Structures are given as C-alpha cells and as structure tokens.
PDB file of C-alpha atoms and ligand atoms in Angstrom:
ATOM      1  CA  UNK A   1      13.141 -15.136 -26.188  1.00  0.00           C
ATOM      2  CA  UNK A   2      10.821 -13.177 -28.046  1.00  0.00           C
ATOM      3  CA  UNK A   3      10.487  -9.755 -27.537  1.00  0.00           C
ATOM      4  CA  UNK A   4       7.830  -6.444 -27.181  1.00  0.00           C
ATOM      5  CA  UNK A   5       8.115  -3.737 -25.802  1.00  0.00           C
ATOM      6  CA  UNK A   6       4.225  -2.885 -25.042  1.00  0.00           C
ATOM      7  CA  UNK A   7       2.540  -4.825 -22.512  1.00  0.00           C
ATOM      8  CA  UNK A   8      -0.904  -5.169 -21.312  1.00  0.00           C
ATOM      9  CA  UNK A   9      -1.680  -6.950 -17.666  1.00  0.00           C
ATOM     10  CA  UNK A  10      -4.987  -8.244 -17.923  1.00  0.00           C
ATOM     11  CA  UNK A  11      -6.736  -8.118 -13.950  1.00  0.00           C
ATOM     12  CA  UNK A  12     -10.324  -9.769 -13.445  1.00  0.00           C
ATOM     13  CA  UNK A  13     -12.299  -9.940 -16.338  1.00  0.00           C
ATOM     14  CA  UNK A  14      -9.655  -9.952 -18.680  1.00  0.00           C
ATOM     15  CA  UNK A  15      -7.681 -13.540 -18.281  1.00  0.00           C
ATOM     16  CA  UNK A  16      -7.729 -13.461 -22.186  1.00  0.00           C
ATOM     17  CA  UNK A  17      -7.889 -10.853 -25.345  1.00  0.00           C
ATOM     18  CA  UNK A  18     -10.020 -11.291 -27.749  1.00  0.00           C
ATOM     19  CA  UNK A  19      -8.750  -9.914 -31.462  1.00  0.00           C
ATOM     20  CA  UNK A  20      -5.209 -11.254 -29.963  1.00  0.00           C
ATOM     21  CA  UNK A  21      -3.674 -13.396 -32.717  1.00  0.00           C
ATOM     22  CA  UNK A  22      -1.383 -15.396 -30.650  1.00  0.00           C
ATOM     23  CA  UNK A  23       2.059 -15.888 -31.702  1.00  0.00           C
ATOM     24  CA  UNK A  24       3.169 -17.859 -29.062  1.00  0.00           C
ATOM     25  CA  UNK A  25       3.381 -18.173 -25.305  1.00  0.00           C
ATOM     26  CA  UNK A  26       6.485 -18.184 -23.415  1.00  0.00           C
ATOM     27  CA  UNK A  27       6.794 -19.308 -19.585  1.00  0.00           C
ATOM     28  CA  UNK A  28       9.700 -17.061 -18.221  1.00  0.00           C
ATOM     29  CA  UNK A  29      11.810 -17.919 -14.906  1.00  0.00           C
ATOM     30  CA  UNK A  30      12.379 -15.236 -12.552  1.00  0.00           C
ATOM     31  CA  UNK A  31      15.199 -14.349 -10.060  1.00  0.00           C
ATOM     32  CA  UNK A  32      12.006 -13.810  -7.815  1.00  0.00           C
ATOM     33  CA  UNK A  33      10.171 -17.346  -8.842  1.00  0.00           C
ATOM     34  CA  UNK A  34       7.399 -17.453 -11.707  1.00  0.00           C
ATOM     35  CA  UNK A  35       5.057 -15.237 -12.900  1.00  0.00           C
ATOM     36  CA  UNK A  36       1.216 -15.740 -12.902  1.00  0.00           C
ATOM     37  CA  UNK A  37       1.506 -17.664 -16.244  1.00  0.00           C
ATOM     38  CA  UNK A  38       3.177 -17.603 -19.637  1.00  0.00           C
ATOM     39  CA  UNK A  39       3.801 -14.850 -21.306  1.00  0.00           C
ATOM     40  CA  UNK A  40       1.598 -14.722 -24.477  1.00  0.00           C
ATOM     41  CA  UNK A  41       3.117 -12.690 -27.615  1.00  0.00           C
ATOM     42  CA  UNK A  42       0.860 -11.692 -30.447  1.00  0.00           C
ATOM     43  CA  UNK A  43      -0.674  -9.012 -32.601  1.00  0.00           C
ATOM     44  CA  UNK A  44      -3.388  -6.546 -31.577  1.00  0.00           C
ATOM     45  CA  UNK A  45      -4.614  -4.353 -34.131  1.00  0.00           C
ATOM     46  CA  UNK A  46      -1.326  -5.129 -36.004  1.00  0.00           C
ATOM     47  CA  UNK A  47       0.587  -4.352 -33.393  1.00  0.00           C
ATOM     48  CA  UNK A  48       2.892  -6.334 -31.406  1.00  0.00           C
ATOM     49  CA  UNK A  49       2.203  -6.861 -27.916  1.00  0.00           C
ATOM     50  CA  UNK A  50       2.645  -8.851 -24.725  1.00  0.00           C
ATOM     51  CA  UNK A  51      -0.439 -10.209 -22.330  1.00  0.00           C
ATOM     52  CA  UNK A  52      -0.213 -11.689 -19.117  1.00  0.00           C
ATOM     53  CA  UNK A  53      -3.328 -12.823 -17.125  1.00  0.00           C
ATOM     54  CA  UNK A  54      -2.360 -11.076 -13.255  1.00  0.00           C
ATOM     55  CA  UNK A  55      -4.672 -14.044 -11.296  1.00  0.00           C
ATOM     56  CA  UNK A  56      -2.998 -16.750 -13.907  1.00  0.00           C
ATOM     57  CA  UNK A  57      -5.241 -17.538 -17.070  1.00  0.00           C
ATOM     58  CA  UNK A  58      -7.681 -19.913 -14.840  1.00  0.00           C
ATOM     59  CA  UNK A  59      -8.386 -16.568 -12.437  1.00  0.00           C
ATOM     60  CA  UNK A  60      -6.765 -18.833  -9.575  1.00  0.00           C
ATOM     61  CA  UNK A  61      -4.637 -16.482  -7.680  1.00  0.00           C
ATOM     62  CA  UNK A  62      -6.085 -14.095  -5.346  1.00  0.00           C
ATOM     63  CA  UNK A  63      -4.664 -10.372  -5.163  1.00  0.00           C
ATOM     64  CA  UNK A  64      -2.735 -10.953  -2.402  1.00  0.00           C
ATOM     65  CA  UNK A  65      -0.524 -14.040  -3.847  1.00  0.00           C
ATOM     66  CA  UNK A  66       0.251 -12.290  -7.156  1.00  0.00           C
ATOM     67  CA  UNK A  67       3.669 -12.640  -7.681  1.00  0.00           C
ATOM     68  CA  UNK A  68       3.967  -8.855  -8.766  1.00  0.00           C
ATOM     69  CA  UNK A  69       7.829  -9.004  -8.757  1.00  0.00           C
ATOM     70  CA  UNK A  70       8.191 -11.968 -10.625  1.00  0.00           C
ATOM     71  CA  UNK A  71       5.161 -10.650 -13.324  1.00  0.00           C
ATOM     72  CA  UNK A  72       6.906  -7.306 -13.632  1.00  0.00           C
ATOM     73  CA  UNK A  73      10.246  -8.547 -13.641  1.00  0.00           C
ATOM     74  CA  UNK A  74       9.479 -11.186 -16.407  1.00  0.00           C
ATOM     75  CA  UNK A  75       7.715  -8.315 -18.985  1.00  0.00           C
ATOM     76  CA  UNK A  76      10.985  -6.291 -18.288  1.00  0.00           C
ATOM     77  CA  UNK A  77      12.630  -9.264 -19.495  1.00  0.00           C
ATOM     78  CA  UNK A  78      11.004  -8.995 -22.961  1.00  0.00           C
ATOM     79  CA  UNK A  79      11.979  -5.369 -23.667  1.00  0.00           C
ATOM     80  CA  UNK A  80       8.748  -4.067 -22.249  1.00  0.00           C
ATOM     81  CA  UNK A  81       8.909  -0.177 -22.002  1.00  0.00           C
ATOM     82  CA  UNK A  82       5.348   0.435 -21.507  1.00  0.00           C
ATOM     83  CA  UNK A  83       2.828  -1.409 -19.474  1.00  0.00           C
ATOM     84  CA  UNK A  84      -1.205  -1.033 -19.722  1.00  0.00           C
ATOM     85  CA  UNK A  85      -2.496  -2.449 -16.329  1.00  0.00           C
ATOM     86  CA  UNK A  86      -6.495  -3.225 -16.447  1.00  0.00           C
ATOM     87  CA  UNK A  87      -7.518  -3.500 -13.151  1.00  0.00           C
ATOM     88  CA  UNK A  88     -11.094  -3.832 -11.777  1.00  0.00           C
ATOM     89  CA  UNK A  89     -12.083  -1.459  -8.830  1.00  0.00           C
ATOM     90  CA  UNK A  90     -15.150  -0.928  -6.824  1.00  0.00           C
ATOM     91  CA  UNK A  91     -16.486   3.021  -7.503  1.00  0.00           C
ATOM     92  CA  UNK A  92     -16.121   5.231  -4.645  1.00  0.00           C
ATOM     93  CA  UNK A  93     -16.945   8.550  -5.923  1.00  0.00           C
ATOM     94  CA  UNK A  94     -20.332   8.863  -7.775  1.00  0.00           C
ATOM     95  CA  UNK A  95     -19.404   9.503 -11.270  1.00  0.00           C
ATOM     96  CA  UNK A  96     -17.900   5.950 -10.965  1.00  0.00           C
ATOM     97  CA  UNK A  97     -20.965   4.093 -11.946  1.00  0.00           C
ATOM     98  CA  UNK A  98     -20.296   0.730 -12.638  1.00  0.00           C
ATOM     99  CA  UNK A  99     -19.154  -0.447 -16.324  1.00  0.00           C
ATOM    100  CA  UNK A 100     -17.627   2.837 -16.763  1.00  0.00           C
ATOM    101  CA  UNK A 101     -13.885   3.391 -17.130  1.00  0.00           C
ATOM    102  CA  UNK A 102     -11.327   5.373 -15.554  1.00  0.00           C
ATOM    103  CA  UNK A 103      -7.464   6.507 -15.226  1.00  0.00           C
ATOM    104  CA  UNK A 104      -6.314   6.703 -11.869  1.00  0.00           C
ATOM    105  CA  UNK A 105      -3.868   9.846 -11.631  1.00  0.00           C
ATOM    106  CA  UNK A 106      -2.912   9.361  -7.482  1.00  0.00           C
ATOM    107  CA  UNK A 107      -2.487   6.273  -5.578  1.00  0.00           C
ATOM    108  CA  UNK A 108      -2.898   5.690  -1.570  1.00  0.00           C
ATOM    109  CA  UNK A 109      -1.406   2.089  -0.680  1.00  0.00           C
ATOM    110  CA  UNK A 110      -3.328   0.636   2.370  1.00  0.00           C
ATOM    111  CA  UNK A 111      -1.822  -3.140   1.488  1.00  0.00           C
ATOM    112  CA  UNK A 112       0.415  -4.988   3.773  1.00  0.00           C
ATOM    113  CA  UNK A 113       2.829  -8.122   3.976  1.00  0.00           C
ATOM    114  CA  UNK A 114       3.265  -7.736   0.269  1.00  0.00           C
ATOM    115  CA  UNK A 115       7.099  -7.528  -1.082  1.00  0.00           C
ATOM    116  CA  UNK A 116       6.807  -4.651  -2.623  1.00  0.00           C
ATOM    117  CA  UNK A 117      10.604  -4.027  -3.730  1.00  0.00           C
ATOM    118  CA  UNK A 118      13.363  -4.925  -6.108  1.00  0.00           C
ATOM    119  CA  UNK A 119      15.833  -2.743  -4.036  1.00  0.00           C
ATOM    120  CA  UNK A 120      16.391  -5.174  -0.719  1.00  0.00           C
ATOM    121  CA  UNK A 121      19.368  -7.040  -1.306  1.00  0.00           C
ATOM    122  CA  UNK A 122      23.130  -6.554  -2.805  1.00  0.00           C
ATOM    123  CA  UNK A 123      22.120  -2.949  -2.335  1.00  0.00           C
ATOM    124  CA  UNK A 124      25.519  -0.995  -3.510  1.00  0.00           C
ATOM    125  CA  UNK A 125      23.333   1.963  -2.106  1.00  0.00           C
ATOM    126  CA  UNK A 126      19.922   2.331  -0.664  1.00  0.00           C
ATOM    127  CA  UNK A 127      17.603   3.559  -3.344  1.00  0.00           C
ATOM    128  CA  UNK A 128      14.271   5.715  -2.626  1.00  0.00           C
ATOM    129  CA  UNK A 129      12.613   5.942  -6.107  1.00  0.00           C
ATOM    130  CA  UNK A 130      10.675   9.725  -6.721  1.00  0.00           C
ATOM    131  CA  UNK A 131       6.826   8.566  -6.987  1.00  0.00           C
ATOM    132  CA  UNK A 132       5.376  11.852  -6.769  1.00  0.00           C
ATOM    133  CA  UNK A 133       3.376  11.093  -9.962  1.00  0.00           C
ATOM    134  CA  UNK A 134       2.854   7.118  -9.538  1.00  0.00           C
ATOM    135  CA  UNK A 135       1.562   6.687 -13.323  1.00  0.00           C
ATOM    136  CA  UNK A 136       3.355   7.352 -16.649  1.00  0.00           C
ATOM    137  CA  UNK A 137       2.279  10.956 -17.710  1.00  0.00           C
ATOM    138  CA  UNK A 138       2.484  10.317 -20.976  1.00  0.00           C
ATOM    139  CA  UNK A 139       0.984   6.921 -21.049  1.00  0.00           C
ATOM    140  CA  UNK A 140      -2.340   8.537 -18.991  1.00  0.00           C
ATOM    141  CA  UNK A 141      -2.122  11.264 -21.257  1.00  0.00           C
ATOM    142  CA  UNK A 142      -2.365   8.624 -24.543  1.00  0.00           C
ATOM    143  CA  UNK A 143      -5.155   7.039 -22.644  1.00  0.00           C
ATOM    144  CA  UNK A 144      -7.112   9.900 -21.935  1.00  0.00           C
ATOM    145  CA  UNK A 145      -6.604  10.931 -25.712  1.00  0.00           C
ATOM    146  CA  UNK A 146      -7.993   7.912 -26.954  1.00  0.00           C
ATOM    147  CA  UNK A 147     -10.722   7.352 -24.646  1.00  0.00           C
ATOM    148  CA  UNK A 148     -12.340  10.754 -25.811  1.00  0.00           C
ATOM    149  CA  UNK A 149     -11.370  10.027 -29.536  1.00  0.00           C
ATOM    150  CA  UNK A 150     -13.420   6.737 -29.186  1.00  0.00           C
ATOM    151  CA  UNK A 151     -16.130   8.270 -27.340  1.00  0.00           C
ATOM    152  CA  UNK A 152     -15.577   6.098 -24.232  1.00  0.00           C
ATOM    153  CA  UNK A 153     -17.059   8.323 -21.922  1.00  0.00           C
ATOM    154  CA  UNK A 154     -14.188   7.789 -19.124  1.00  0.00           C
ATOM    155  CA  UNK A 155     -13.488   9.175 -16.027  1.00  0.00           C
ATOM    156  CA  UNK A 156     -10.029  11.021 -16.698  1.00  0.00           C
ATOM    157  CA  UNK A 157      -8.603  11.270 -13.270  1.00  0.00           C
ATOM    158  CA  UNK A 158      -8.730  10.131  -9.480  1.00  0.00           C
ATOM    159  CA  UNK A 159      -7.020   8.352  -6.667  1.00  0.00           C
ATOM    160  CA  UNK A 160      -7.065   4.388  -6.437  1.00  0.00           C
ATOM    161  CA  UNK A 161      -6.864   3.312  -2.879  1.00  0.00           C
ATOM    162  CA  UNK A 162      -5.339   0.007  -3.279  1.00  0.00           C
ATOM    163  CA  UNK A 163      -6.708  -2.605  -0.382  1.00  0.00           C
ATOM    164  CA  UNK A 164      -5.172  -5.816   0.614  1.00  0.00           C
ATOM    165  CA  UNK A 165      -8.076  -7.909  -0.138  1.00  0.00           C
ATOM    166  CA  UNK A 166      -9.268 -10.521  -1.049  1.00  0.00           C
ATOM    167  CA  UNK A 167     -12.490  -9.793   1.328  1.00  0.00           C
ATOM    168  CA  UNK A 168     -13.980  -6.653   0.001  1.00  0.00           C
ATOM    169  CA  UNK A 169     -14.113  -3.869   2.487  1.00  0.00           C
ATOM    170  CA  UNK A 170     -16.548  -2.652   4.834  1.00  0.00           C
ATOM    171  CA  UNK A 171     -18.912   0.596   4.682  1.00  0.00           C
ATOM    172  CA  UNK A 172     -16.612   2.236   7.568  1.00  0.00           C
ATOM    173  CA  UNK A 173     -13.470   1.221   5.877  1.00  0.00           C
ATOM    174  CA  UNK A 174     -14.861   3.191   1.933  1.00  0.00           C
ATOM    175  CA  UNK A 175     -15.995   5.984   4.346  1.00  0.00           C
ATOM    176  CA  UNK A 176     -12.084   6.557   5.387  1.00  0.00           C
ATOM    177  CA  UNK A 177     -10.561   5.799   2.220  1.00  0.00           C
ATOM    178  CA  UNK A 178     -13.316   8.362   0.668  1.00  0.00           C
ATOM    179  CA  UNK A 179     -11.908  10.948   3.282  1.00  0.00           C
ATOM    180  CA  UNK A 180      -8.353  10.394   2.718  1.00  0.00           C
ATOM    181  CA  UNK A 181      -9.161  11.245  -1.342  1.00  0.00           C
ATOM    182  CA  UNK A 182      -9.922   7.751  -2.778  1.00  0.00           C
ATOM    183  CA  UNK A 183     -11.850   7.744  -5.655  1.00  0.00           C
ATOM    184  CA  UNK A 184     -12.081   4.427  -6.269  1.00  0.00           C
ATOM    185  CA  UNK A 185     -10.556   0.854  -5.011  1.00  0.00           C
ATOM    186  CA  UNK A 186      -9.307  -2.247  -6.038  1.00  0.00           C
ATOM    187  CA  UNK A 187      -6.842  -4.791  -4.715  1.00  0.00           C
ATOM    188  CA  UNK A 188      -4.187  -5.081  -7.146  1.00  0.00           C
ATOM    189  CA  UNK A 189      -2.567  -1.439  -7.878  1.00  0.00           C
ATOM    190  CA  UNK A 190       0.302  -1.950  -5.895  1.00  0.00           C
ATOM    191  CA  UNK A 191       2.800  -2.918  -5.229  1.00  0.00           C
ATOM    192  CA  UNK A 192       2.743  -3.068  -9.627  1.00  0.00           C
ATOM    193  CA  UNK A 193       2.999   0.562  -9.996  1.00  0.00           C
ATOM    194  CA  UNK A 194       6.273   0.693  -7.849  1.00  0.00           C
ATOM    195  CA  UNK A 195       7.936  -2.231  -9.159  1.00  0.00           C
ATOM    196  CA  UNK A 196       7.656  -0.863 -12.375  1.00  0.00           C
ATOM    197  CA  UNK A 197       8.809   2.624 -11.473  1.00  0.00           C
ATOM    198  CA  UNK A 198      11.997   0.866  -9.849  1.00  0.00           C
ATOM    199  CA  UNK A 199      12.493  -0.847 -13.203  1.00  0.00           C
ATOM    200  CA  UNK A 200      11.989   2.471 -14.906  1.00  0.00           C
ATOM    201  CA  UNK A 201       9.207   0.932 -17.394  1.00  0.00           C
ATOM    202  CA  UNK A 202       6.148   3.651 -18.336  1.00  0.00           C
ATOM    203  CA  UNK A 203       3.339   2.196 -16.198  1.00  0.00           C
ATOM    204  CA  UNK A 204      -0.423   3.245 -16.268  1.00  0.00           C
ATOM    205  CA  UNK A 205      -3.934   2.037 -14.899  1.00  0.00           C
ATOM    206  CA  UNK A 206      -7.227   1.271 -17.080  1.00  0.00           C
ATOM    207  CA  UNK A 207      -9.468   0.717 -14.186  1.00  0.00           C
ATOM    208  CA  UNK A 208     -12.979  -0.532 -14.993  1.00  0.00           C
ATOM    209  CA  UNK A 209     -15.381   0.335 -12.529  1.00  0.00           C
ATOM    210  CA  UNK A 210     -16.830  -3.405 -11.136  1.00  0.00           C
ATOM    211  CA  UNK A 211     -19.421  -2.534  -8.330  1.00  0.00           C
ATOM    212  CA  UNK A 212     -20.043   0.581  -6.314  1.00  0.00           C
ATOM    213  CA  UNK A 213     -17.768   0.618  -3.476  1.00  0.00           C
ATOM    214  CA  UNK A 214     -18.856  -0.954  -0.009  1.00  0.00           C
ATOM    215  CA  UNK A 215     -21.772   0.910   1.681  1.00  0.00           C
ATOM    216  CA  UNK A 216     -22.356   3.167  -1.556  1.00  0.00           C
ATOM    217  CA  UNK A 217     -25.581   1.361  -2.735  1.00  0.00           C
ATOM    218  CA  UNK A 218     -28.445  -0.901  -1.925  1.00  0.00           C
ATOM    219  CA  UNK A 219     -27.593  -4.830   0.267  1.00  0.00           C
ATOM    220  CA  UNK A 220     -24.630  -6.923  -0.650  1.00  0.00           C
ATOM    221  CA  UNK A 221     -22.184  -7.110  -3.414  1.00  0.00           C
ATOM    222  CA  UNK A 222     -22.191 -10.059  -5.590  1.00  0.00           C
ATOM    223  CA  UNK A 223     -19.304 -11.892  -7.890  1.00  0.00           C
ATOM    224  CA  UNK A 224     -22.519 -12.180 -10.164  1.00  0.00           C
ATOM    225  CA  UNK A 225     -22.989  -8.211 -10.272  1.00  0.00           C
ATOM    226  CA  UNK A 226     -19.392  -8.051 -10.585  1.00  0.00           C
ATOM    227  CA  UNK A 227     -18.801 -10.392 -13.465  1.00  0.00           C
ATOM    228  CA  UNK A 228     -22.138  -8.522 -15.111  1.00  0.00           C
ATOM    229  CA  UNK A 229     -20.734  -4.931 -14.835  1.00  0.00           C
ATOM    230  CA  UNK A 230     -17.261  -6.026 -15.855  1.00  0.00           C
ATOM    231  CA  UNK A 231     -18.519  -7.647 -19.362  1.00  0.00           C
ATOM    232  CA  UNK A 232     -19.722  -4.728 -20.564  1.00  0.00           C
ATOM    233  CA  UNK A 233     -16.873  -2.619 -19.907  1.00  0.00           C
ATOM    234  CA  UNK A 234     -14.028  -4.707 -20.673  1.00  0.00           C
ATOM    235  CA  UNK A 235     -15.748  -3.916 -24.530  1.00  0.00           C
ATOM    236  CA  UNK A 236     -15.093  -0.495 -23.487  1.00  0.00           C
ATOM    237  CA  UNK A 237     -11.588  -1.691 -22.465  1.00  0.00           C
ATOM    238  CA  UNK A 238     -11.058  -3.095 -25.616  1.00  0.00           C
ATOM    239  CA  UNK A 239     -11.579  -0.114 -27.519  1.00  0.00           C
ATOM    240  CA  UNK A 240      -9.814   1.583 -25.387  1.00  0.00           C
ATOM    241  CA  UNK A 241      -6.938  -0.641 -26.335  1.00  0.00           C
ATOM    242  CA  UNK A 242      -7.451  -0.773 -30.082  1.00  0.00           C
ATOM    243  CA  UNK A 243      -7.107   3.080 -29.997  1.00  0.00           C
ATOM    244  CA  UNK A 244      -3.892   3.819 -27.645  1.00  0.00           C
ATOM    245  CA  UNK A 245      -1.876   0.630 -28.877  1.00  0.00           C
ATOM    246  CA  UNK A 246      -1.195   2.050 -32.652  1.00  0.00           C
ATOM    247  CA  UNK A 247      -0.095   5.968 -30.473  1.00  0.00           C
ATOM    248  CA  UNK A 248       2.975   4.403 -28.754  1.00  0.00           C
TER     249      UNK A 248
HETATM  250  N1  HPA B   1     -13.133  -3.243  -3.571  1.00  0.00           N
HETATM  251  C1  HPA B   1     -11.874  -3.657  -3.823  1.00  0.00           C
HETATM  252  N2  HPA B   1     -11.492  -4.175  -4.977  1.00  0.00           N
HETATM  253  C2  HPA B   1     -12.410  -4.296  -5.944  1.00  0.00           C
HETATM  254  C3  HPA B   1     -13.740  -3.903  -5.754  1.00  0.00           C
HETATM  255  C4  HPA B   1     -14.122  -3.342  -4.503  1.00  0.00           C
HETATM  256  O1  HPA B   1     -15.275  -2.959  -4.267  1.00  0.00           O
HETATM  257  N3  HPA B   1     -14.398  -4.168  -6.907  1.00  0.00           N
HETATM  258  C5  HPA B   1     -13.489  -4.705  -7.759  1.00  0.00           C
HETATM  259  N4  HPA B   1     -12.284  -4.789  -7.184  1.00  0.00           N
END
C-alpha cells in the first residue's frame, strides 16, 4: 500500500483537487466496512498527499451515512499523521459572510445515531479521550499562518455546531445554537474530529462559509446559492492548501 502521511478530506464542493497529479488510487478495506471511495495518492505543490472525497467522488452520500470510521480508519492506514478536513458550513455569526473561510477552534456536537467511536469493543479498559481542544493546535496554528501569508482574509477562530442533517435547520434551531456559542454550522464535523483524536492523528477544520445560517438573511436557501458561494471559495481553499502543505 502506498503511503502519506498528510491528508486532505475533501466535504461538498471539493469531490476532486485540481493541481493534484494523481499517482494512483487505492480502495482500502476496513475493520469497520469501506470508506467513501478510493483513496487517491498524488502530488500537490510537490508534495505528497492523500485525498478522499467525504460524500464519495459522485457527492452521493449524505452527512449522515458517511462512514467516518471506516474514512478515518483507512487514512490511518496509510501513515496519515495529519488530516486537513474542508468542510462547508452555513455562517452563523456575521463576519461569516458567505465564500469566506474559517478555522473552527471549539466544537458543540448536536448529531445523533452516528457511531462515533473506535473504543466499543475488546475494550482491555474503557478509554475517555481528553478533547478539551478538539482541533490540532499546531495544525490551526499552520493554517492561520498561511491564510494571513496568502492574504486569505479568514476568519481565525469560532465554534462549529455540528447538526445531524441532511435537512438544513430551522431559524429557531440557529437561534439556540447561536446562544449556546456556535459560530457557524455544518453537518459533517463530527464524529471526524473524535475518531481522529482516538487514533491520535493531528486533525483540523478549513470550513468554507456556504450560505448564511437559517433565519440569518432574506427567503430560502438554495443548493444553487450554495454551489455559487462554495466555487469561489474553494479557490480560496486552494490557496489555502498550496501554502500550509509545504509547512508540515
Ligand atoms: N447548515 C448546516 N450545514 C451546512 C449549512 C447550513 O446552513 N451550509 C453548509 N453546510
């Protein structure tokens, strides 16, 4: 099996990388069944990496049927020490104007039914992981640093309430998760983050910002305003990329 040790999870709007020179793509089996697609090894900026679509490279599965074990599991599989998750999210605070990006510092879970641990069978010992700090400091950190040296104009910090989707929520629903300290929301933040805590890899978020959250502007949101804002800032996101890969 090949082998990387810096991953990137692609969320919606990013099912593929442009400037990836694809070295190959590997389907890996899983203890916990298969992950959302094959792995695909290349270069980035002359750098070797892994990508992984998180819906599957069609954009098929929904957030709650993401086989986040089996995905997490798999890039641990390859050596992966570091993951880069890119994950869409509706803007709950106002600075979170859509197309921008941010880096998520805090995480509230409000998901459900999801398995959302390695540590539930042939226990020797039950295990309660320290996740204080959900994110890799020093992968945020790297982020943050190369955000301003590219001029990305990010938002540095804030807390992602992750929702079990895939409906988007209602305005009473952003007006509680806004109280309890959300920032911003998206459906696919966890249970990731903890599996890859439990596995002891250096996880971080690159949310984009999609839409404004549920409630925060004008009528209905629309997949088309969605798929709109995101193009623009997955550019940003690739940037973004091209200047953190080459500082880890
Ligand atoms: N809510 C939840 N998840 C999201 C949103 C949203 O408004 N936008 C993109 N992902």
């Amino acid at each position: 099996m090949r082998m990387s040790e810096i991953a990137i999870i692609g969320g919606t709007g990013l099912t593929s990388l442009k400037n990836l020179e694809i070295i190959r793509r590997e389907m890996v089996r899983t203890p916990f069944g298969e992950p959302s697609g094959p792995l695909t090894f290349g270069t980035f900026s002359g750098h070797e990496i892994v990508f992984l679509a998180r819906h599957g490279y069609g954009h098929t599965i929904p957030p709650h049927k993401v086989n986040y074990r089996a995905n997490v599991w798999a890039l641990q599989e390859t050596g992966v020490k570091h993951i880069i998750a890119v994950a869409a999210v509706g803007g709950i605070a106002e600075d979170l104007m859509p197309a921008r990006l941010a880096f998520p510092d805090q995480i509230i879970d409000y998901t459900w039914s999801r398995v959302n641990t390695f540590f539930e069978e042939g226990l020797s010992a039950v295990t309660h992981i320290d996740f204080t700090e959900p994110y890799c400091s020093e992968l945020r950190d790297k982020m943050v640093a190369a955000a301003r040296k590219a001029n990305l104009d990010a938002v540095e910090s804030g807390t992602y309430g992750a929702t079990q989707g895939p409906r988007l929520e209602t305005a009473a629903e952003i007006n509680r998760l806004e109280q309890d300290g959300c920032t911003m929301v998206g459906m696919t933040g966890m249970p990731e983050a903890t599996l890859a805590r439990e596995l002891e890899i250096c996880y971080a978020t690159c949310a984009v910002v999609a839409n404004k959250a549920a409630g925060r502007a004008e009528g209905k949101i629309t997949m088309e305003e969605i798929d709109a804002c995101l193009t623009g800032g997955m550019e940003k996101v690739r940037t973004l990329l091209e200047t953190v890969i080459p500082t880890l």
